[in-house]
Amino acid sequence: MKVTQKKLDDGRLLIDAVASTAEVSNALNNAHLAFAQQMGMRPEKDKTVAQAAEERMGIKDLDSVVMNQAVEALVPFAIDKVGVIPAFPPQPEPKTALKRGQTFQFGLHLTPKPDYELTSYEPVSITIQEVSIDERQVDEQINQVAERYAEFVADDPHPVRKGDSCLLAMESYENGEKLPGLTTDARTYSAGAGLMPDGFDENIIGMDVGETKTFTFEGPGIDDEGNEIVETIECTVTVKEIQKKVAPVIDDAWVAKFMPMYKDVAAMRDDIRRGLNRQLSGEYENYKRNMAAGELAKRFQGSIADEVYESMSRNLMNNMRAEVEQQNMTWDQFVEQQGGEQQFNMMMMMQTRQMLVQGYALDALFRHEGLVVSDEDVQEACAAMNPQNPQGVRRQMEESGRGFALREAAERIKANKWLLEHADITVKDPNEAPAAE
């Protein structure tokens, strides 16, 4: 991408960018994939997303449908090329049409992130709570192991009730063809747990041990063209026994049989305790950093532009909505849980300001102390975003042009570590009685 920049009288940068034909094609292809994911379209062999969209949805020109997303995807590359971190994401101003096989020219009015100052750069003083692993946490881990090794055994026979576990033998057919996945001589099934369609459970509930029943029920399926359909399945089921779940007693004999890597239960508990301590250590370090950053933020001075507030608030709101959707909860239900719309809006305003001020305070400290980010610092920032796949985070951010955002995150983590290393820390004993007023 070719980029030129000009500083305007109001402090903004006027950026003129020209994306190559390859960059245009790549942006459109990625926008196609995002469209497919959003619409729940499954990939098809030997077919592009555009071909599948035309066949299933009648969209003859998918490029025109995803054009705005493709343009927005090109913006970070221009910002990264300039090497300036924006105060908020700038809106692209297209100067040519976005078409495959052609270059694409667009402009940006970029507001650089301001350099704020603090009232003081002296070490911060924080009081933190001492924490340690409670043996009840170890017990909980042992209980989880026992639950994983629990077995289903025969229980007193009675008609199947909702919530019962029962051993079933079953044969299932669709259009006269046996379904191997729904055919078994013996399988434990939890009635009413949502593991099968309601029609199946309605027939199972009430059956006696030893009873056999043939019935049909409807379930979701996929036709040859990938469309969702309703299938009718004929099923013959025998209830062989009512069962109950029995967890084992974790003792030395059980450990010797199922976890021979441990000498005994005590060794197993020691290993669990070490793992919990490693986890606690990481969480405790983040807790201390947050405490130090919060104290540093009290020294922030300056005003934050409305556009910055709006952009940060919009990002927080979008992330929150995505999390709420994953919890199978409506947005109105979530807001009500937070105390209603007025209290929720107040909370969002405070959280937005807190995040902005802490970030700007760490920026000021990084600049004041002349800190420098290394490749290891960038890796640490990636690990903070995704401990399981930091390399994937780095690759994704750099390939999407968001290297500038990654560098900003690394700088702030570096400043936060420096801040904590030089802080005056008082550790409070959790058993200490509260001081008198």
GROMACS .gro file of C-alpha atoms in nm:
model
  437
    1MET     CA    1   0.000   0.000   0.000
    2LYS     CA    2   0.134   0.342  -0.098
    3VAL     CA    3   0.071   0.610   0.164
    4THR     CA    4   0.142   0.983   0.184
    5GLN     CA    5   0.063   1.210   0.476
    6LYS     CA    6   0.024   1.581   0.542
    7LYS     CA    7  -0.007   1.753   0.878
    8LEU     CA    8  -0.302   1.992   0.897
    9ASP     CA    9  -0.325   2.311   1.100
   10ASP     CA   10  -0.565   2.152   1.350
   11GLY     CA   11  -0.311   1.879   1.436
   12ARG     CA   12  -0.477   1.605   1.233
   13LEU     CA   13  -0.305   1.408   0.959
   14LEU     CA   14  -0.444   1.396   0.606
   15ILE     CA   15  -0.353   1.052   0.473
   16ASP     CA   16  -0.382   0.951   0.109
   17ALA     CA   17  -0.358   0.576   0.050
   18VAL     CA   18  -0.357   0.359  -0.261
   19ALA     CA   19  -0.425  -0.014  -0.214
   20SER     CA   20  -0.279  -0.248  -0.475
   21THR     CA   21  -0.494  -0.484  -0.682
   22ALA     CA   22  -0.374  -0.776  -0.466
   23GLU     CA   23  -0.470  -0.591  -0.145
   24VAL     CA   24  -0.814  -0.511  -0.288
   25SER     CA   25  -0.870  -0.873  -0.383
   26ASN     CA   26  -0.756  -0.996  -0.042
   27ALA     CA   27  -0.985  -0.749   0.140
   28LEU     CA   28  -1.285  -0.860  -0.067
   29ASN     CA   29  -1.207  -1.230  -0.015
   30ASN     CA   30  -1.183  -1.182   0.362
   31ALA     CA   31  -1.510  -0.989   0.357
   32HIS     CA   32  -1.668  -1.283   0.170
   33LEU     CA   33  -1.554  -1.522   0.445
   34ALA     CA   34  -1.689  -1.291   0.716
   35PHE     CA   35  -2.023  -1.272   0.530
   36ALA     CA   36  -2.041  -1.653   0.509
   37GLN     CA   37  -1.969  -1.689   0.878
   38GLN     CA   38  -2.229  -1.427   0.969
   39MET     CA   39  -2.494  -1.596   0.754
   40GLY     CA   40  -2.409  -1.945   0.879
   41MET     CA   41  -2.304  -2.065   0.531
   42ARG     CA   42  -2.100  -2.384   0.537
   43PRO     CA   43  -1.804  -2.413   0.298
   44GLU     CA   44  -1.868  -2.627  -0.009
   45LYS     CA   45  -1.609  -2.822  -0.202
   46ASP     CA   46  -1.510  -2.666  -0.535
   47LYS     CA   47  -1.732  -2.362  -0.475
   48THR     CA   48  -1.639  -2.008  -0.377
   49VAL     CA   49  -1.840  -1.813  -0.121
   50ALA     CA   50  -1.969  -1.591  -0.402
   51GLN     CA   51  -2.095  -1.896  -0.597
   52ALA     CA   52  -2.263  -2.042  -0.289
   53ALA     CA   53  -2.423  -1.705  -0.207
   54GLU     CA   54  -2.565  -1.678  -0.558
   55GLU     CA   55  -2.707  -2.033  -0.552
   56ARG     CA   56  -2.858  -2.016  -0.204
   57MET     CA   57  -2.949  -1.648  -0.167
   58GLY     CA   58  -2.969  -1.515  -0.521
   59ILE     CA   59  -2.683  -1.267  -0.467
   60LYS     CA   60  -2.526  -1.211  -0.809
   61ASP     CA   61  -2.255  -0.964  -0.700
   62LEU     CA   62  -2.128  -1.043  -0.349
   63ASP     CA   63  -1.844  -0.791  -0.389
   64SER     CA   64  -2.097  -0.505  -0.392
   65VAL     CA   65  -2.269  -0.642  -0.080
   66VAL     CA   66  -1.947  -0.657   0.127
   67MET     CA   67  -1.782  -0.349  -0.024
   68ASN     CA   68  -1.805  -0.136   0.293
   69GLN     CA   69  -1.652  -0.411   0.507
   70ALA     CA   70  -1.367  -0.451   0.258
   71VAL     CA   71  -1.296  -0.077   0.259
   72GLU     CA   72  -1.292  -0.071   0.640
   73ALA     CA   73  -1.050  -0.367   0.640
   74LEU     CA   74  -0.801  -0.165   0.431
   75VAL     CA   75  -0.795   0.130   0.675
   76PRO     CA   76  -0.570  -0.032   0.942
   77PHE     CA   77  -0.300  -0.100   0.681
   78ALA     CA   78  -0.281   0.270   0.598
   79ILE     CA   79  -0.263   0.362   0.967
   80ASP     CA   80   0.007   0.103   1.032
   81LYS     CA   81   0.207   0.234   0.736
   82VAL     CA   82   0.205   0.586   0.880
   83GLY     CA   83   0.318   0.456   1.219
   84VAL     CA   84   0.087   0.685   1.419
   85ILE     CA   85  -0.160   0.551   1.676
   86PRO     CA   86  -0.501   0.719   1.624
   87ALA     CA   87  -0.705   0.863   1.908
   88PHE     CA   88  -1.005   0.685   1.755
   89PRO     CA   89  -1.060   0.491   1.429
   90PRO     CA   90  -1.087   0.733   1.133
   91GLN     CA   91  -1.357   0.695   0.867
   92PRO     CA   92  -1.234   0.616   0.513
   93GLU     CA   93  -1.308   0.861   0.232
   94PRO     CA   94  -1.312   0.663  -0.097
   95LYS     CA   95  -1.174   0.849  -0.401
   96THR     CA   96  -1.214   0.566  -0.653
   97ALA     CA   97  -1.445   0.268  -0.685
   98LEU     CA   98  -1.346  -0.057  -0.512
   99LYS     CA   99  -1.324  -0.320  -0.787
  100ARG     CA  100  -1.124  -0.635  -0.839
  101GLY     CA  101  -0.831  -0.592  -1.074
  102GLN     CA  102  -0.805  -0.220  -0.995
  103THR     CA  103  -0.618  -0.017  -0.737
  104PHE     CA  104  -0.827   0.164  -0.476
  105GLN     CA  105  -0.755   0.515  -0.351
  106PHE     CA  106  -0.896   0.652  -0.027
  107GLY     CA  107  -0.825   0.927   0.222
  108LEU     CA  108  -0.824   0.949   0.602
  109HIS     CA  109  -0.842   1.242   0.843
  110LEU     CA  110  -0.651   1.087   1.133
  111THR     CA  111  -0.642   1.240   1.481
  112PRO     CA  112  -0.320   1.123   1.653
  113LYS     CA  113  -0.350   0.997   2.009
  114PRO     CA  114  -0.266   1.293   2.239
  115ASP     CA  115   0.039   1.294   2.466
  116TYR     CA  116  -0.100   1.354   2.814
  117GLU     CA  117   0.103   1.432   3.124
  118LEU     CA  118   0.070   1.328   3.489
  119THR     CA  119   0.085   1.546   3.796
  120SER     CA  120   0.368   1.331   3.928
  121TYR     CA  121   0.592   1.045   3.812
  122GLU     CA  122   0.697   0.938   4.161
  123PRO     CA  123   0.647   0.570   4.252
  124VAL     CA  124   0.288   0.484   4.343
  125SER     CA  125   0.191   0.338   4.681
  126ILE     CA  126  -0.061   0.054   4.691
  127THR     CA  127  -0.202  -0.177   4.957
  128ILE     CA  128  -0.281  -0.527   4.835
  129GLN     CA  129  -0.449  -0.824   4.996
  130GLU     CA  130  -0.239  -1.132   5.064
  131VAL     CA  131  -0.389  -1.441   4.904
  132SER     CA  132  -0.318  -1.812   4.925
  133ILE     CA  133  -0.466  -2.140   4.811
  134ASP     CA  134  -0.748  -2.269   5.029
  135GLU     CA  135  -0.756  -2.647   5.077
  136ARG     CA  136  -1.122  -2.634   4.982
  137GLN     CA  137  -1.009  -2.541   4.632
  138VAL     CA  138  -0.796  -2.857   4.622
  139ASP     CA  139  -1.097  -3.057   4.745
  140GLU     CA  140  -1.307  -2.909   4.464
  141GLN     CA  141  -1.049  -3.020   4.207
  142ILE     CA  142  -1.048  -3.371   4.357
  143ASN     CA  143  -1.428  -3.375   4.337
  144GLN     CA  144  -1.412  -3.277   3.971
  145VAL     CA  145  -1.175  -3.567   3.901
  146ALA     CA  146  -1.414  -3.803   4.080
  147GLU     CA  147  -1.703  -3.666   3.872
  148ARG     CA  148  -1.514  -3.734   3.548
  149TYR     CA  149  -1.462  -4.097   3.652
  150ALA     CA  150  -1.818  -4.145   3.777
  151GLU     CA  151  -2.005  -4.450   3.647
  152PHE     CA  152  -2.370  -4.521   3.584
  153VAL     CA  153  -2.501  -4.824   3.776
  154ALA     CA  154  -2.843  -4.985   3.799
  155ASP     CA  155  -3.094  -4.813   4.025
  156ASP     CA  156  -3.434  -4.921   4.160
  157PRO     CA  157  -3.666  -4.977   3.860
  158HIS     CA  158  -3.949  -4.729   3.803
  159PRO     CA  159  -4.114  -4.556   3.503
  160VAL     CA  160  -3.877  -4.309   3.335
  161ARG     CA  161  -3.914  -3.956   3.474
  162LYS     CA  162  -3.773  -3.630   3.346
  163GLY     CA  163  -3.416  -3.601   3.473
  164ASP     CA  164  -3.368  -3.979   3.502
  165SER     CA  165  -3.070  -4.157   3.352
  166CYS     CA  166  -3.165  -4.482   3.181
  167LEU     CA  167  -2.996  -4.752   2.975
  168LEU     CA  168  -3.156  -4.781   2.632
  169ALA     CA  169  -3.134  -5.020   2.339
  170MET     CA  170  -3.256  -4.859   2.017
  171GLU     CA  171  -3.281  -4.894   1.641
  172SER     CA  172  -3.353  -4.590   1.424
  173TYR     CA  173  -3.445  -4.557   1.056
  174GLU     CA  174  -3.497  -4.273   0.811
  175ASN     CA  175  -3.678  -4.357   0.489
  176GLY     CA  176  -3.610  -4.723   0.559
  177GLU     CA  177  -3.234  -4.670   0.600
  178LYS     CA  178  -3.076  -4.754   0.937
  179LEU     CA  179  -2.907  -4.465   1.119
  180PRO     CA  180  -2.587  -4.598   1.284
  181GLY     CA  181  -2.554  -4.294   1.511
  182LEU     CA  182  -2.898  -4.362   1.661
  183THR     CA  183  -2.869  -4.740   1.681
  184THR     CA  184  -2.716  -4.911   1.984
  185ASP     CA  185  -2.747  -5.217   2.205
  186ALA     CA  186  -2.689  -5.018   2.523
  187ARG     CA  187  -2.646  -4.644   2.576
  188THR     CA  188  -2.703  -4.430   2.886
  189TYR     CA  189  -2.947  -4.149   2.816
  190SER     CA  190  -3.061  -3.856   3.034
  191ALA     CA  191  -3.432  -3.795   2.976
  192GLY     CA  192  -3.536  -3.433   2.936
  193ALA     CA  193  -3.179  -3.300   2.920
  194GLY     CA  194  -3.219  -3.166   2.567
  195LEU     CA  195  -2.987  -3.426   2.414
  196MET     CA  196  -3.257  -3.538   2.169
  197PRO     CA  197  -3.562  -3.363   2.016
  198ASP     CA  198  -3.867  -3.317   2.239
  199GLY     CA  199  -4.062  -3.577   2.045
  200PHE     CA  200  -3.814  -3.845   2.148
  201ASP     CA  201  -3.828  -3.753   2.518
  202GLU     CA  202  -4.207  -3.737   2.515
  203ASN     CA  203  -4.216  -4.104   2.415
  204ILE     CA  204  -3.939  -4.218   2.652
  205ILE     CA  205  -4.079  -4.055   2.965
  206GLY     CA  206  -4.326  -4.292   3.132
  207MET     CA  207  -4.181  -4.614   2.986
  208ASP     CA  208  -4.118  -4.902   3.233
  209VAL     CA  209  -3.800  -5.106   3.263
  210GLY     CA  210  -3.820  -5.389   3.008
  211GLU     CA  211  -4.079  -5.209   2.793
  212THR     CA  212  -4.028  -5.174   2.417
  213LYS     CA  213  -4.195  -4.902   2.210
  214THR     CA  214  -4.187  -4.808   1.840
  215PHE     CA  215  -4.258  -4.446   1.752
  216THR     CA  216  -4.159  -4.160   1.521
  217PHE     CA  217  -4.017  -3.818   1.605
  218GLU     CA  218  -3.897  -3.517   1.408
  219GLY     CA  219  -3.542  -3.384   1.414
  220PRO     CA  220  -3.325  -3.133   1.227
  221GLY     CA  221  -3.126  -3.242   0.923
  222ILE     CA  222  -2.935  -3.117   0.617
  223ASP     CA  223  -3.034  -3.195   0.258
  224ASP     CA  224  -2.795  -3.261  -0.031
  225GLU     CA  225  -2.772  -2.888  -0.106
  226GLY     CA  226  -2.680  -2.797   0.251
  227ASN     CA  227  -3.021  -2.658   0.346
  228GLU     CA  228  -3.171  -2.722   0.689
  229ILE     CA  229  -3.473  -2.954   0.680
  230VAL     CA  230  -3.697  -3.145   0.923
  231GLU     CA  231  -3.646  -3.523   0.916
  232THR     CA  232  -3.892  -3.789   1.038
  233ILE     CA  233  -3.719  -4.075   1.218
  234GLU     CA  234  -3.874  -4.409   1.311
  235CYS     CA  235  -3.733  -4.553   1.630
  236THR     CA  236  -3.773  -4.872   1.838
  237VAL     CA  237  -3.655  -4.830   2.199
  238THR     CA  238  -3.623  -5.068   2.493
  239VAL     CA  239  -3.563  -4.938   2.846
  240LYS     CA  240  -3.314  -5.186   2.991
  241GLU     CA  241  -3.265  -5.024   3.334
  242ILE     CA  242  -3.293  -4.706   3.539
  243GLN     CA  243  -2.947  -4.583   3.639
  244LYS     CA  244  -2.781  -4.355   3.889
  245LYS     CA  245  -2.444  -4.184   3.872
  246VAL     CA  246  -2.189  -4.299   4.130
  247ALA     CA  247  -1.859  -4.113   4.175
  248PRO     CA  248  -1.558  -4.310   4.307
  249VAL     CA  249  -1.383  -4.245   4.636
  250ILE     CA  250  -1.043  -4.098   4.552
  251ASP     CA  251  -0.807  -4.294   4.781
  252ASP     CA  252  -0.462  -4.447   4.745
  253ALA     CA  253  -0.601  -4.762   4.583
  254TRP     CA  254  -0.796  -4.562   4.324
  255VAL     CA  255  -0.493  -4.343   4.245
  256ALA     CA  256  -0.272  -4.654   4.199
  257LYS     CA  257  -0.523  -4.797   3.950
  258PHE     CA  258  -0.627  -4.491   3.749
  259MET     CA  259  -0.344  -4.237   3.800
  260PRO     CA  260  -0.025  -4.437   3.856
  261MET     CA  261   0.186  -4.127   3.782
  262TYR     CA  262   0.118  -4.030   4.146
  263LYS     CA  263   0.255  -4.218   4.444
  264ASP     CA  264  -0.064  -4.169   4.644
  265VAL     CA  265  -0.350  -3.925   4.707
  266ALA     CA  266  -0.117  -3.689   4.894
  267ALA     CA  267   0.109  -3.662   4.588
  268MET     CA  268  -0.194  -3.597   4.369
  269ARG     CA  269  -0.312  -3.321   4.602
  270ASP     CA  270   0.036  -3.166   4.601
  271ASP     CA  271   0.036  -3.154   4.220
  272ILE     CA  272  -0.312  -2.997   4.213
  273ARG     CA  273  -0.201  -2.744   4.473
  274ARG     CA  274   0.104  -2.648   4.262
  275GLY     CA  275  -0.117  -2.600   3.957
  276LEU     CA  276  -0.358  -2.380   4.150
  277ASN     CA  277  -0.066  -2.176   4.283
  278ARG     CA  278   0.064  -2.120   3.929
  279GLN     CA  279  -0.281  -2.003   3.822
  280LEU     CA  280  -0.316  -1.785   4.131
  281SER     CA  281   0.027  -1.636   4.071
  282GLY     CA  282  -0.073  -1.510   3.726
  283GLU     CA  283  -0.406  -1.374   3.850
  284TYR     CA  284  -0.237  -1.213   4.150
  285GLU     CA  285   0.016  -1.041   3.924
  286ASN     CA  286  -0.265  -0.897   3.711
  287TYR     CA  287  -0.444  -0.787   4.028
  288LYS     CA  288  -0.134  -0.598   4.146
  289ARG     CA  289  -0.083  -0.438   3.805
  290ASN     CA  290  -0.443  -0.320   3.797
  291MET     CA  291  -0.408  -0.174   4.145
  292ALA     CA  292  -0.091   0.013   4.044
  293ALA     CA  293  -0.242   0.139   3.717
  294GLY     CA  294  -0.552   0.257   3.901
  295GLU     CA  295  -0.337   0.456   4.141
  296LEU     CA  296  -0.134   0.605   3.857
  297ALA     CA  297  -0.454   0.710   3.679
  298LYS     CA  298  -0.535   0.943   3.970
  299ARG     CA  299  -0.248   1.162   3.847
  300PHE     CA  300  -0.392   1.203   3.497
  301GLN     CA  301  -0.452   1.560   3.384
  302GLY     CA  302  -0.618   1.685   3.069
  303SER     CA  303  -0.947   1.650   2.885
  304ILE     CA  304  -1.053   1.365   2.658
  305ALA     CA  305  -1.231   1.444   2.332
  306ASP     CA  306  -1.594   1.338   2.292
  307GLU     CA  307  -1.507   1.136   1.979
  308VAL     CA  308  -1.267   0.924   2.186
  309TYR     CA  309  -1.531   0.857   2.452
  310GLU     CA  310  -1.787   0.761   2.187
  311SER     CA  311  -1.549   0.527   2.007
  312MET     CA  312  -1.437   0.349   2.325
  313SER     CA  313  -1.795   0.324   2.452
  314ARG     CA  314  -1.905   0.179   2.117
  315ASN     CA  315  -1.631  -0.086   2.130
  316LEU     CA  316  -1.716  -0.181   2.489
  317MET     CA  317  -2.085  -0.204   2.402
  318ASN     CA  318  -2.021  -0.425   2.098
  319ASN     CA  319  -1.800  -0.660   2.299
  320MET     CA  320  -2.058  -0.675   2.576
  321ARG     CA  321  -2.340  -0.752   2.335
  322ALA     CA  322  -2.137  -1.037   2.185
  323GLU     CA  323  -2.079  -1.183   2.532
  324VAL     CA  324  -2.448  -1.153   2.620
  325GLU     CA  325  -2.546  -1.338   2.301
  326GLN     CA  326  -2.313  -1.625   2.394
  327GLN     CA  327  -2.493  -1.654   2.728
  328ASN     CA  328  -2.831  -1.706   2.552
  329MET     CA  329  -2.967  -1.392   2.719
  330THR     CA  330  -3.150  -1.097   2.566
  331TRP     CA  331  -2.993  -0.753   2.589
  332ASP     CA  332  -3.292  -0.620   2.787
  333GLN     CA  333  -3.252  -0.902   3.042
  334PHE     CA  334  -2.882  -0.821   3.081
  335VAL     CA  335  -2.945  -0.449   3.131
  336GLU     CA  336  -3.213  -0.531   3.389
  337GLN     CA  337  -2.964  -0.748   3.580
  338GLN     CA  338  -2.729  -0.449   3.596
  339GLY     CA  339  -2.992  -0.243   3.777
  340GLY     CA  340  -3.179  -0.093   3.483
  341GLU     CA  341  -3.090   0.135   3.193
  342GLN     CA  342  -2.994   0.441   3.398
  343GLN     CA  343  -2.755   0.252   3.627
  344PHE     CA  344  -2.614   0.054   3.334
  345ASN     CA  345  -2.540   0.372   3.136
  346MET     CA  346  -2.368   0.522   3.440
  347MET     CA  347  -2.159   0.208   3.483
  348MET     CA  348  -2.060   0.216   3.114
  349MET     CA  349  -1.960   0.581   3.136
  350MET     CA  350  -1.741   0.515   3.441
  351GLN     CA  351  -1.585   0.205   3.286
  352THR     CA  352  -1.510   0.391   2.962
  353ARG     CA  353  -1.338   0.675   3.146
  354GLN     CA  354  -1.143   0.435   3.368
  355MET     CA  355  -1.007   0.241   3.072
  356LEU     CA  356  -0.916   0.554   2.878
  357VAL     CA  357  -0.748   0.731   3.169
  358GLN     CA  358  -0.549   0.424   3.277
  359GLY     CA  359  -0.429   0.372   2.920
  360TYR     CA  360  -0.326   0.734   2.875
  361ALA     CA  361  -0.152   0.738   3.216
  362LEU     CA  362   0.054   0.432   3.120
  363ASP     CA  363   0.137   0.599   2.785
  364ALA     CA  364   0.268   0.902   2.974
  365LEU     CA  365   0.480   0.686   3.204
  366PHE     CA  366   0.622   0.488   2.910
  367ARG     CA  367   0.723   0.811   2.736
  368HIS     CA  368   0.856   0.982   3.054
  369GLU     CA  369   1.081   0.689   3.150
  370GLY     CA  370   1.209   0.639   2.795
  371LEU     CA  371   1.100   0.275   2.787
  372VAL     CA  372   1.150   0.066   2.473
  373VAL     CA  373   0.943  -0.232   2.354
  374SER     CA  374   1.124  -0.551   2.256
  375ASP     CA  375   1.000  -0.848   2.056
  376GLU     CA  376   0.955  -1.034   2.386
  377ASP     CA  377   0.726  -0.754   2.507
  378VAL     CA  378   0.513  -0.791   2.195
  379GLN     CA  379   0.493  -1.167   2.257
  380GLU     CA  380   0.384  -1.100   2.616
  381ALA     CA  381   0.107  -0.871   2.492
  382CYS     CA  382  -0.013  -1.147   2.258
  383ALA     CA  383  -0.007  -1.398   2.544
  384ALA     CA  384  -0.215  -1.160   2.756
  385MET     CA  385  -0.480  -1.156   2.480
  386ASN     CA  386  -0.477  -1.534   2.427
  387PRO     CA  387  -0.251  -1.746   2.651
  388GLN     CA  388  -0.332  -2.060   2.449
  389ASN     CA  389  -0.230  -1.919   2.110
  390PRO     CA  390  -0.018  -1.602   2.132
  391GLN     CA  391   0.145  -1.670   1.794
  392GLY     CA  392  -0.198  -1.688   1.634
  393VAL     CA  393  -0.292  -1.352   1.787
  394ARG     CA  394   0.025  -1.190   1.656
  395ARG     CA  395  -0.020  -1.334   1.309
  396GLN     CA  396  -0.385  -1.228   1.295
  397MET     CA  397  -0.318  -0.872   1.413
  398GLU     CA  398  -0.020  -0.815   1.186
  399GLU     CA  399  -0.191  -0.970   0.881
  400SER     CA  400  -0.496  -0.747   0.937
  401GLY     CA  401  -0.281  -0.432   0.959
  402ARG     CA  402  -0.333  -0.382   1.333
  403GLY     CA  403   0.035  -0.392   1.425
  404PHE     CA  404  -0.001  -0.040   1.568
  405ALA     CA  405  -0.265  -0.163   1.817
  406LEU     CA  406  -0.038  -0.451   1.916
  407ARG     CA  407   0.252  -0.213   1.975
  408GLU     CA  408   0.030   0.010   2.190
  409ALA     CA  409  -0.073  -0.289   2.402
  410ALA     CA  410   0.290  -0.396   2.442
  411GLU     CA  411   0.395  -0.044   2.547
  412ARG     CA  412   0.124  -0.025   2.812
  413ILE     CA  413   0.207  -0.367   2.954
  414LYS     CA  414   0.575  -0.269   2.965
  415ALA     CA  415   0.488   0.055   3.149
  416ASN     CA  416   0.258  -0.129   3.390
  417LYS     CA  417   0.534  -0.380   3.476
  418TRP     CA  418   0.782  -0.096   3.533
  419LEU     CA  419   0.526   0.084   3.750
  420LEU     CA  420   0.473  -0.223   3.970
  421GLU     CA  421   0.845  -0.298   3.998
  422HIS     CA  422   0.906   0.051   4.137
  423ALA     CA  423   0.587   0.075   4.349
  424ASP     CA  424   0.575   0.102   4.728
  425ILE     CA  425   0.367  -0.206   4.812
  426THR     CA  426   0.203  -0.284   5.145
  427VAL     CA  427   0.072  -0.641   5.179
  428LYS     CA  428  -0.228  -0.674   5.407
  429ASP     CA  429  -0.279  -0.994   5.607
  430PRO     CA  430  -0.625  -1.134   5.524
  431ASN     CA  431  -0.668  -1.233   5.890
  432GLU     CA  432  -0.585  -0.883   6.014
  433ALA     CA  433  -0.873  -0.710   6.191
  434PRO     CA  434  -0.996  -0.392   6.017
  435ALA     CA  435  -0.848  -0.073   6.158
  436ALA     CA  436  -1.064   0.141   6.386
  437GLU     CA  437  -1.214   0.453   6.232
   0.00000   0.00000   0.00000
